CSV table of C-alpha atoms and ligand atoms in Angstrom, one decimal:
chain,number,residue,atom,x,y,z
A,703,UNK,CA,11.2,18.1,34.8
A,704,UNK,CA,13.2,18.3,31.8
A,705,UNK,CA,12.4,19.9,28.3
A,706,UNK,CA,13.1,18.5,25.2
A,707,UNK,CA,15.9,19.7,24.6
A,708,UNK,CA,17.4,17.9,27.4
A,709,UNK,CA,15.1,15.1,26.8
A,710,UNK,CA,16.4,14.2,23.1
A,711,UNK,CA,19.6,14.2,24.1
A,712,UNK,CA,19.1,11.6,26.6
A,713,UNK,CA,17.8,9.5,23.7
A,714,UNK,CA,20.7,10.6,21.7
A,715,UNK,CA,23.0,8.7,24.5
A,716,UNK,CA,20.6,5.5,24.3
A,717,UNK,CA,22.8,3.8,21.0
A,718,UNK,CA,24.6,1.5,23.3
A,719,UNK,CA,21.7,1.0,26.3
A,720,UNK,CA,19.7,0.2,22.2
A,721,UNK,CA,22.5,-2.3,21.1
A,722,UNK,CA,22.7,-3.6,24.5
A,723,UNK,CA,19.1,-4.5,24.9
A,724,UNK,CA,18.3,-5.3,21.4
A,725,UNK,CA,21.3,-8.0,21.1
A,726,UNK,CA,19.6,-9.7,24.1
A,727,UNK,CA,15.5,-9.4,23.2
A,728,UNK,CA,16.0,-10.3,19.5
A,729,UNK,CA,18.1,-13.0,20.2
A,730,UNK,CA,14.8,-14.9,21.5
A,731,UNK,CA,13.1,-16.1,19.0
A,732,UNK,CA,9.2,-15.9,18.8
A,733,UNK,CA,7.7,-17.2,16.2
A,734,UNK,CA,3.8,-18.5,16.1
A,735,UNK,CA,2.7,-22.3,16.9
A,736,UNK,CA,1.7,-22.3,12.9
A,737,UNK,CA,5.2,-21.6,12.0
A,738,UNK,CA,6.4,-24.3,14.1
A,739,UNK,CA,7.7,-22.0,16.6
A,740,UNK,CA,7.5,-21.1,20.0
A,741,UNK,CA,9.3,-18.4,22.4
A,742,UNK,CA,6.9,-15.4,22.2
A,743,UNK,CA,6.5,-15.7,26.4
A,744,UNK,CA,10.2,-16.5,26.7
A,745,UNK,CA,10.8,-12.4,24.9
A,746,UNK,CA,7.9,-10.6,26.6
A,747,UNK,CA,8.9,-11.5,30.1
A,748,UNK,CA,13.1,-10.6,29.2
A,749,UNK,CA,11.1,-6.6,27.8
A,750,UNK,CA,8.5,-7.1,31.1
A,751,UNK,CA,12.7,-7.1,33.4
A,752,UNK,CA,14.1,-4.6,31.6
A,753,UNK,CA,10.9,-2.2,31.8
A,754,UNK,CA,10.3,-3.4,35.4
A,755,UNK,CA,14.0,-2.4,36.1
A,756,UNK,CA,13.0,1.1,34.3
A,757,UNK,CA,10.4,1.6,36.6
A,758,UNK,CA,7.3,1.9,34.8
A,759,UNK,CA,4.0,2.5,36.3
A,760,UNK,CA,2.1,-0.5,35.8
A,761,UNK,CA,3.2,-4.1,33.9
A,762,UNK,CA,0.5,-6.2,33.3
A,763,UNK,CA,-0.4,-9.1,30.8
A,764,UNK,CA,-3.4,-10.1,29.2
A,765,UNK,CA,-2.5,-13.3,28.2
A,766,UNK,CA,-4.3,-15.7,25.3
A,767,UNK,CA,-4.3,-19.1,26.2
A,768,UNK,CA,-3.2,-21.6,23.7
A,769,UNK,CA,-2.4,-24.8,24.3
A,770,UNK,CA,0.2,-25.3,21.6
A,771,UNK,CA,2.9,-23.2,23.2
A,772,UNK,CA,5.1,-24.6,26.2
A,773,UNK,CA,3.5,-21.5,28.2
A,774,UNK,CA,0.3,-22.7,27.6
A,775,UNK,CA,-0.5,-19.1,26.8
A,776,UNK,CA,0.4,-16.1,23.9
A,777,UNK,CA,1.5,-12.9,25.5
A,778,UNK,CA,0.2,-9.7,25.2
A,779,UNK,CA,2.2,-7.2,27.7
A,780,UNK,CA,1.4,-3.7,28.5
A,781,UNK,CA,3.2,-1.0,29.5
A,782,UNK,CA,2.5,2.1,31.4
A,783,UNK,CA,3.1,5.3,32.7
A,784,UNK,CA,1.3,7.6,33.9
A,785,UNK,CA,-0.1,11.2,32.3
A,786,UNK,CA,0.2,14.6,34.1
A,787,UNK,CA,-3.3,15.4,32.6
A,788,UNK,CA,-6.1,12.7,33.4
A,789,UNK,CA,-8.5,15.2,30.9
A,790,UNK,CA,-6.3,14.0,27.9
A,791,UNK,CA,-6.9,10.7,26.3
A,792,UNK,CA,-4.6,8.0,26.7
A,793,UNK,CA,-1.9,7.2,23.9
A,794,UNK,CA,-1.0,3.6,22.6
A,795,UNK,CA,1.6,2.0,20.9
A,796,UNK,CA,0.9,-1.7,19.4
A,797,UNK,CA,3.8,-3.3,18.6
A,798,UNK,CA,4.0,-6.9,17.7
A,799,UNK,CA,6.3,-9.6,19.7
A,800,UNK,CA,6.3,-12.0,17.5
A,801,UNK,CA,8.6,-12.3,14.3
A,802,UNK,CA,8.2,-14.4,11.0
A,803,UNK,CA,11.1,-17.7,10.9
A,804,UNK,CA,13.9,-16.5,8.7
A,805,UNK,CA,13.7,-18.4,5.7
A,806,UNK,CA,16.6,-20.6,4.2
A,807,UNK,CA,20.0,-19.3,6.3
A,808,UNK,CA,22.2,-19.8,3.4
A,809,UNK,CA,20.6,-16.2,2.6
A,810,UNK,CA,21.3,-14.7,5.7
A,811,UNK,CA,25.5,-13.0,5.7
A,812,UNK,CA,24.7,-14.1,9.7
A,813,UNK,CA,22.7,-15.6,12.5
A,814,UNK,CA,19.8,-14.1,12.6
A,815,UNK,CA,19.2,-14.1,16.9
A,816,UNK,CA,22.7,-12.3,16.7
A,817,UNK,CA,22.2,-8.9,16.4
A,818,UNK,CA,24.8,-7.0,14.1
A,819,UNK,CA,25.6,-3.4,14.1
A,820,UNK,CA,27.7,-1.9,10.9
A,821,UNK,CA,27.7,1.6,11.3
A,822,UNK,CA,24.6,3.0,11.8
A,823,UNK,CA,22.6,-0.2,10.7
A,824,UNK,CA,21.4,-3.4,12.3
A,825,UNK,CA,20.9,-6.6,11.4
A,826,UNK,CA,18.9,-9.5,13.0
A,827,UNK,CA,15.5,-11.0,12.7
A,828,UNK,CA,12.9,-9.0,13.9
A,829,UNK,CA,15.0,-5.7,14.2
A,830,UNK,CA,12.9,-3.6,12.0
A,831,UNK,CA,9.3,-5.8,12.3
A,832,UNK,CA,8.6,-4.7,15.0
A,833,UNK,CA,11.6,-4.1,17.2
A,834,UNK,CA,12.1,-1.2,15.9
A,835,UNK,CA,8.2,-0.1,17.2
A,836,UNK,CA,8.9,-1.7,20.0
A,837,UNK,CA,12.3,-0.4,21.2
A,838,UNK,CA,11.5,3.5,20.1
A,839,UNK,CA,8.9,3.8,22.0
A,840,UNK,CA,10.8,2.0,25.1
A,841,UNK,CA,13.0,4.6,25.3
A,842,UNK,CA,10.7,7.3,24.8
A,843,UNK,CA,9.9,6.7,27.9
A,844,UNK,CA,13.2,5.8,29.8
A,845,UNK,CA,14.0,9.5,29.0
A,846,UNK,CA,10.6,10.5,30.5
A,847,UNK,CA,11.5,7.7,33.3
A,848,UNK,CA,14.6,9.2,33.9
A,849,UNK,CA,14.5,12.3,34.1
A,850,UNK,CA,11.3,12.5,36.2
A,851,UNK,CA,9.3,13.8,33.9
A,852,UNK,CA,5.6,12.9,33.3
A,853,UNK,CA,4.3,12.1,30.3
A,854,UNK,CA,1.0,15.0,29.5
A,855,UNK,CA,-1.4,12.0,28.3
A,856,UNK,CA,-1.1,7.9,29.9
A,857,UNK,CA,1.0,6.3,27.9
A,858,UNK,CA,0.4,2.5,26.9
A,859,UNK,CA,3.0,0.8,25.1
A,860,UNK,CA,1.1,-2.8,23.9
A,861,UNK,CA,3.3,-5.5,22.8
A,862,UNK,CA,0.8,-8.0,21.3
A,863,UNK,CA,1.5,-11.5,19.9
A,864,UNK,CA,0.4,-13.5,17.2
A,865,UNK,CA,0.4,-10.5,14.0
A,866,UNK,CA,2.7,-12.0,11.8
A,867,UNK,CA,-0.2,-14.5,11.7
A,868,UNK,CA,-3.2,-13.1,11.7
A,869,UNK,CA,-3.3,-12.0,15.3
A,870,UNK,CA,-6.1,-14.6,17.1
A,871,UNK,CA,-3.6,-14.6,19.8
A,872,UNK,CA,-3.5,-11.1,19.7
A,873,UNK,CA,-5.3,-7.5,18.9
A,874,UNK,CA,-8.3,-9.9,18.4
A,875,UNK,CA,-8.1,-11.8,21.3
A,876,UNK,CA,-7.6,-8.1,23.3
A,877,UNK,CA,-10.8,-6.3,21.3
A,878,UNK,CA,-12.8,-9.6,21.7
A,879,UNK,CA,-11.9,-9.8,25.7
A,880,UNK,CA,-10.5,-6.5,26.6
A,881,UNK,CA,-12.6,-4.1,25.0
A,882,UNK,CA,-12.8,-2.1,28.1
A,883,UNK,CA,-9.3,-1.6,28.3
A,884,UNK,CA,-10.2,1.0,24.8
A,885,UNK,CA,-11.3,4.0,24.7
A,886,UNK,CA,-12.9,5.8,22.0
A,887,UNK,CA,-11.4,8.8,22.1
A,888,UNK,CA,-7.9,7.4,22.5
A,889,UNK,CA,-5.3,8.0,20.3
A,890,UNK,CA,-3.7,4.5,18.4
A,891,UNK,CA,-0.4,3.8,17.3
A,892,UNK,CA,1.1,1.1,15.3
A,893,UNK,CA,4.6,1.7,14.2
A,894,UNK,CA,4.4,-1.7,11.7
A,895,UNK,CA,4.9,0.2,8.6
A,896,UNK,CA,6.6,3.5,7.2
A,897,UNK,CA,8.8,4.4,4.4
A,898,UNK,CA,12.7,5.5,4.2
A,899,UNK,CA,11.6,8.8,4.3
A,900,UNK,CA,9.0,9.0,7.3
A,901,UNK,CA,6.4,10.4,5.0
A,902,UNK,CA,3.7,7.6,4.9
A,903,UNK,CA,1.1,8.1,7.8
A,904,UNK,CA,-1.3,5.5,7.4
A,905,UNK,CA,-4.9,5.5,7.6
A,906,UNK,CA,-6.8,3.8,5.1
A,907,UNK,CA,-6.7,0.8,3.5
A,908,UNK,CA,-8.9,-0.9,0.6
A,909,UNK,CA,-10.9,-4.3,0.6
A,910,UNK,CA,-8.7,-6.4,-1.2
A,911,UNK,CA,-10.8,-9.5,-3.8
A,912,UNK,CA,-8.8,-12.3,-6.0
A,913,UNK,CA,-11.2,-13.6,-7.6
A,914,UNK,CA,-10.9,-17.2,-10.2
A,915,UNK,CA,-13.1,-17.2,-13.6
A,916,UNK,CA,-13.4,-20.1,-14.9
A,917,UNK,CA,-14.7,-20.6,-18.6
A,918,UNK,CA,-16.5,-23.0,-20.0
A,919,UNK,CA,-16.7,-23.4,-24.0
A,920,UNK,CA,-16.4,-26.7,-26.3
A,921,UNK,CA,-12.9,-28.1,-27.1
A,922,UNK,CA,-12.2,-28.0,-31.2
A,923,UNK,CA,-9.8,-28.2,-33.9
A,924,UNK,CA,-9.3,-24.7,-34.8
A,925,UNK,CA,-9.2,-24.9,-38.4
A,926,UNK,CA,-13.1,-25.2,-38.0
A,927,UNK,CA,-14.0,-22.6,-35.2
A,928,UNK,CA,-18.1,-22.6,-36.0
A,929,UNK,CA,-17.9,-26.0,-34.4
A,930,UNK,CA,-16.6,-25.2,-31.1
A,931,UNK,CA,-16.9,-22.9,-28.8
A,932,UNK,CA,-13.5,-20.4,-28.1
A,933,UNK,CA,-13.3,-20.7,-24.1
A,934,UNK,CA,-10.2,-18.2,-24.2
A,935,UNK,CA,-11.4,-15.8,-27.0
A,936,UNK,CA,-15.0,-15.6,-25.0
A,937,UNK,CA,-12.7,-15.0,-21.6
A,938,UNK,CA,-10.9,-12.1,-22.9
A,939,UNK,CA,-13.3,-10.2,-24.5
A,940,UNK,CA,-15.7,-10.6,-21.3
A,941,UNK,CA,-13.0,-9.0,-19.3
A,942,UNK,CA,-12.0,-6.4,-21.5
A,943,UNK,CA,-15.8,-5.2,-21.5
A,944,UNK,CA,-15.6,-5.7,-17.5
A,945,UNK,CA,-12.9,-4.1,-16.9
A,946,UNK,CA,-14.6,-0.7,-18.4
A,947,UNK,CA,-17.8,-1.4,-16.5
A,948,UNK,CA,-16.6,-2.0,-13.3
A,949,UNK,CA,-14.0,1.5,-13.2
A,950,UNK,CA,-17.4,2.9,-14.6
A,951,UNK,CA,-19.5,2.1,-11.7
A,952,UNK,CA,-17.5,2.2,-8.9
A,953,UNK,CA,-15.8,5.6,-9.6
A,954,UNK,CA,-14.6,7.0,-6.1
A,955,UNK,CA,-11.6,8.3,-6.2
A,956,UNK,CA,-9.4,9.3,-3.1
A,957,UNK,CA,-5.9,11.4,-3.6
A,958,UNK,CA,-4.5,10.0,-0.4
A,959,UNK,CA,-4.7,6.4,-2.0
A,960,UNK,CA,-1.5,5.7,-3.9
A,961,UNK,CA,-3.5,4.6,-6.8
A,962,UNK,CA,-6.6,6.7,-6.0
A,963,UNK,CA,-9.1,4.9,-7.7
A,964,UNK,CA,-10.5,1.0,-6.8
A,965,UNK,CA,-8.3,-1.3,-9.1
A,966,UNK,CA,-9.7,-4.5,-11.0
A,967,UNK,CA,-7.0,-6.1,-13.3
A,968,UNK,CA,-7.0,-9.0,-15.0
A,969,UNK,CA,-3.6,-10.7,-13.3
A,970,UNK,CA,-2.7,-13.9,-13.7
A,971,UNK,CA,-3.7,-16.8,-16.4
A,972,UNK,CA,-3.7,-20.6,-15.9
A,973,UNK,CA,-2.6,-23.3,-19.4
A,974,UNK,CA,-5.1,-23.9,-21.4
A,975,UNK,CA,-4.3,-26.2,-24.1
A,976,UNK,CA,-1.0,-27.1,-24.5
A,977,UNK,CA,-0.7,-26.9,-28.7
A,978,UNK,CA,-1.6,-24.0,-31.3
A,979,UNK,CA,-4.1,-25.7,-32.8
A,980,UNK,CA,-6.9,-27.2,-30.3
A,981,UNK,CA,-9.3,-24.1,-29.3
A,982,UNK,CA,-9.8,-24.0,-25.7
A,983,UNK,CA,-12.9,-25.6,-24.2
A,984,UNK,CA,-12.1,-24.0,-21.0
A,985,UNK,CA,-10.0,-21.5,-19.2
A,986,UNK,CA,-8.9,-20.2,-16.0
A,987,UNK,CA,-8.0,-16.0,-15.8
A,988,UNK,CA,-8.2,-14.3,-12.2
A,989,UNK,CA,-9.4,-10.4,-11.0
A,990,UNK,CA,-7.1,-8.8,-8.7
A,991,UNK,CA,-9.7,-6.6,-7.3
A,992,UNK,CA,-8.3,-3.7,-4.6
A,993,UNK,CA,-12.0,-1.8,-3.9
A,994,UNK,CA,-11.9,1.8,-2.3
A,995,UNK,CA,-14.1,1.1,1.1
A,996,UNK,CA,-17.0,3.1,-0.3
A,997,UNK,CA,-18.1,-0.4,-1.9
A,998,UNK,CA,-18.9,-3.8,-0.4
A,999,UNK,CA,-16.7,-6.2,-2.4
A,1000,UNK,CA,-19.5,-8.6,-2.4
A,1001,UNK,CA,-21.6,-6.2,-4.3
A,1002,UNK,CA,-18.6,-5.8,-7.1
A,1003,UNK,CA,-18.9,-10.1,-6.8
A,1004,UNK,CA,-22.5,-10.0,-7.2
A,1005,UNK,CA,-22.5,-7.7,-10.4
A,1006,UNK,CA,-19.5,-9.2,-11.7
A,1007,UNK,CA,-21.3,-12.8,-11.7
A,1008,UNK,CA,-24.6,-10.5,-13.1
A,1009,UNK,CA,-22.9,-9.7,-15.8
A,1010,UNK,CA,-21.0,-12.7,-16.7
A,1011,UNK,CA,-24.6,-14.5,-16.8
A,1012,UNK,CA,-25.6,-11.8,-19.3
A,1013,UNK,CA,-22.9,-11.9,-21.6
A,1014,UNK,CA,-22.7,-16.3,-21.0
A,1015,UNK,CA,-26.0,-16.2,-22.6
A,1016,UNK,CA,-24.7,-14.7,-26.0
A,1017,UNK,CA,-21.5,-16.0,-26.6
A,1018,UNK,CA,-22.4,-19.2,-25.4
A,1019,UNK,CA,-20.3,-20.2,-22.8
A,1020,UNK,CA,-20.7,-20.0,-18.9
A,1021,UNK,CA,-18.3,-19.2,-15.9
A,1022,UNK,CA,-17.8,-20.0,-12.5
A,1023,UNK,CA,-16.5,-17.3,-9.8
A,1024,UNK,CA,-14.8,-17.8,-6.9
A,1025,UNK,CA,-12.8,-15.9,-4.5
A,1026,UNK,CA,-9.3,-16.9,-3.4
A,1027,UNK,CA,-8.9,-14.0,-1.3
A,1028,UNK,CA,-11.7,-11.7,0.4
A,1029,UNK,CA,-10.7,-9.2,2.8
A,1030,UNK,CA,-13.0,-6.0,3.5
A,1031,UNK,CA,-11.5,-2.8,4.4
A,1032,UNK,CA,-12.0,-1.3,7.7
A,1033,UNK,CA,-13.4,2.0,8.0
A,1034,UNK,CA,-10.9,5.1,7.2
A,1035,UNK,CA,-9.3,6.8,9.8
A,1036,UNK,CA,-10.5,10.4,9.4
A,1037,UNK,CA,-7.4,12.6,7.5
A,1038,UNK,CA,-7.7,15.5,9.4
A,1039,UNK,CA,-7.8,12.9,13.1
A,1040,UNK,CA,-5.8,15.1,16.1
A,1041,UNK,CA,-3.4,12.3,15.5
A,1042,UNK,CA,-2.9,12.9,12.0
A,1043,UNK,CA,-1.9,16.4,12.7
A,1044,UNK,CA,0.0,15.9,15.8
A,1045,UNK,CA,2.3,13.3,14.1
A,1046,UNK,CA,2.7,15.8,10.7
A,1047,UNK,CA,4.1,18.4,13.5
A,1048,UNK,CA,6.3,15.8,15.4
A,1049,UNK,CA,7.9,13.9,12.1
A,1050,UNK,CA,8.3,17.8,10.3
A,1051,UNK,CA,10.3,18.8,13.7
A,1052,UNK,CA,12.1,15.4,14.2
A,1053,UNK,CA,13.3,14.5,10.6
A,1054,UNK,CA,12.1,17.6,8.6
A,1055,UNK,CA,9.7,15.2,6.6
A,1056,UNK,CA,6.1,16.9,5.2
A,1057,UNK,CA,4.2,13.4,6.0
A,1058,UNK,CA,1.3,12.8,5.0
A,1059,UNK,CA,-1.9,10.6,5.1
A,1060,UNK,CA,-2.0,7.7,2.5
A,1061,UNK,CA,-3.9,4.9,2.3
A,1062,UNK,CA,-2.3,1.4,1.3
A,1063,UNK,CA,-2.5,-2.5,1.7
A,1064,UNK,CA,-3.2,-2.5,4.9
A,1065,UNK,CA,-3.1,-6.3,7.2
A,1066,UNK,CA,-2.2,-4.4,10.6
A,1067,UNK,CA,-3.0,-4.3,13.9
A,1068,UNK,CA,-4.6,-1.0,13.0
A,1069,UNK,CA,-7.1,-3.0,10.2
A,1070,UNK,CA,-8.8,-4.4,13.6
A,1071,UNK,CA,-8.8,-1.8,15.6
A,1072,UNK,CA,-10.7,0.0,12.8
A,1073,UNK,CA,-12.8,-2.5,12.5
A,1074,UNK,CA,-13.7,-2.1,16.2
A,1075,UNK,CA,-14.2,1.9,15.7
A,1076,UNK,CA,-11.0,2.4,16.8
A,1077,UNK,CA,-9.4,5.0,14.4
A,1078,UNK,CA,-5.7,4.4,14.3
A,1079,UNK,CA,-3.0,5.5,12.6
A,1080,UNK,CA,0.4,3.6,11.1
A,1081,UNK,CA,3.7,5.0,11.0
A,1082,UNK,CA,7.5,4.8,10.9
A,1083,UNK,CA,10.2,5.7,9.5
A,1084,UNK,CA,11.1,2.4,7.9
A,1085,UNK,CA,14.3,0.8,5.6
A,1086,UNK,CA,11.2,-1.8,4.9
A,1087,UNK,CA,13.8,-5.1,5.2
A,1088,UNK,CA,10.3,-7.1,7.1
A,1089,UNK,CA,10.8,-10.5,6.6
A,1090,UNK,CA,13.9,-10.3,4.4
A,1091,UNK,CA,17.2,-12.1,4.9
A,1092,UNK,CA,19.8,-10.0,6.3
A,1093,UNK,CA,16.7,-7.9,7.8
A,1094,UNK,CA,18.4,-4.5,8.8
A,1095,UNK,CA,17.1,-0.9,10.4
A,1096,UNK,CA,19.5,2.4,11.2
A,1097,UNK,CA,19.9,3.3,14.7
A,1098,UNK,CA,19.4,6.9,14.1
A,1099,UNK,CA,15.9,6.1,12.6
A,1100,UNK,CA,15.5,4.0,16.2
A,1101,UNK,CA,16.4,7.5,18.2
A,1102,UNK,CA,15.0,9.6,15.8
A,1103,UNK,CA,11.0,7.6,16.1
A,1104,UNK,CA,11.7,7.5,19.7
A,1105,UNK,CA,11.9,11.2,19.6
A,1106,UNK,CA,8.4,11.5,17.5
A,1107,UNK,CA,6.9,9.1,19.8
A,1108,UNK,CA,8.6,11.7,22.8
A,1109,UNK,CA,6.4,14.2,21.6
A,1110,UNK,CA,3.1,12.5,21.3
A,1111,UNK,CA,3.7,11.4,25.1
A,1112,UNK,CA,4.1,15.1,25.8
A,1113,UNK,CA,1.4,17.0,23.7
B,1323,ZN,ZN1,5.1,-6.4,11.3
């Protein structure tokens, strides 16, 4: 048994081990077949071999079949550390094992699969996304294992496949085929987004709806507008009135979000006529909608269609709508969920940062968990270099995040 101070000290002593393990693990490209890659299984086996040498209580695979990869399976690797108090619900940390391709190699200052260390900064593909969550959670467990200290609750580190292209073979598969693993009262952390202070505990997301709007009028010479119908003018008039109406109709507000209300922004506009002296008979415009979870995006689209019909009748134009993207928000994790409080306390103790629950874009494994009725939070202290050339992460953040996870394991 070791106290928190001793355990923090042993985490601080892991710098060499972290660099060594990260060099080995991150040298294995683990890229989805959709991106013409492979390698998740090799990477998972490498991690499993290291984990077994540390003495985890259980190491199990929940693989999903996939004929497209060499192993014919996509790995979902579960590392378990038994807790001392069976009455406490387990804590789960989901890190994804896959990475995105490096992209244009000329934009990298060196080989993306060869970890470089420059002072506090490590550079390699996957070192932040999602290496930081993966290594920080594992090294928190290592500190416990080495000192013979049991966590108070079961610690479940799940290394999942396929996050970067939608999680069908990872998180979605696990929820579909192995839902019984996950208890309703368990604690779920997804260390896959955050800011450089570690101040954001993501608990909610908005729905995203991108609408393409085509407006049809009648093309004519610009000197005789009464002989035609200006589709560009009608589209602009409609959008201005629609903008106000949407904000009035969907007023739900929550300061937890960076932009605290729904947004309905007319954005992209396709080119219409190439010359100045023709009134366009057709116009194409897009609206980027970020809708508060209180509303159903399909209902918002219906309202837009209904208003367009009325407007079109009076203006002599017709409209056509389709959605380019439609992603319905999962129900938010309550901001007063016990896990949020535990994480706040841990972040304050380790980093001296006042973290608070926020709503953002979403798109991580947490959204899939929330949709399955499992409240989850997304947190990490990250440099935000994911998917970039020269992706990097700070060793000090690896150590700090490990100490934060350690506190969650011990509470
Ligand atoms: Zn990620």
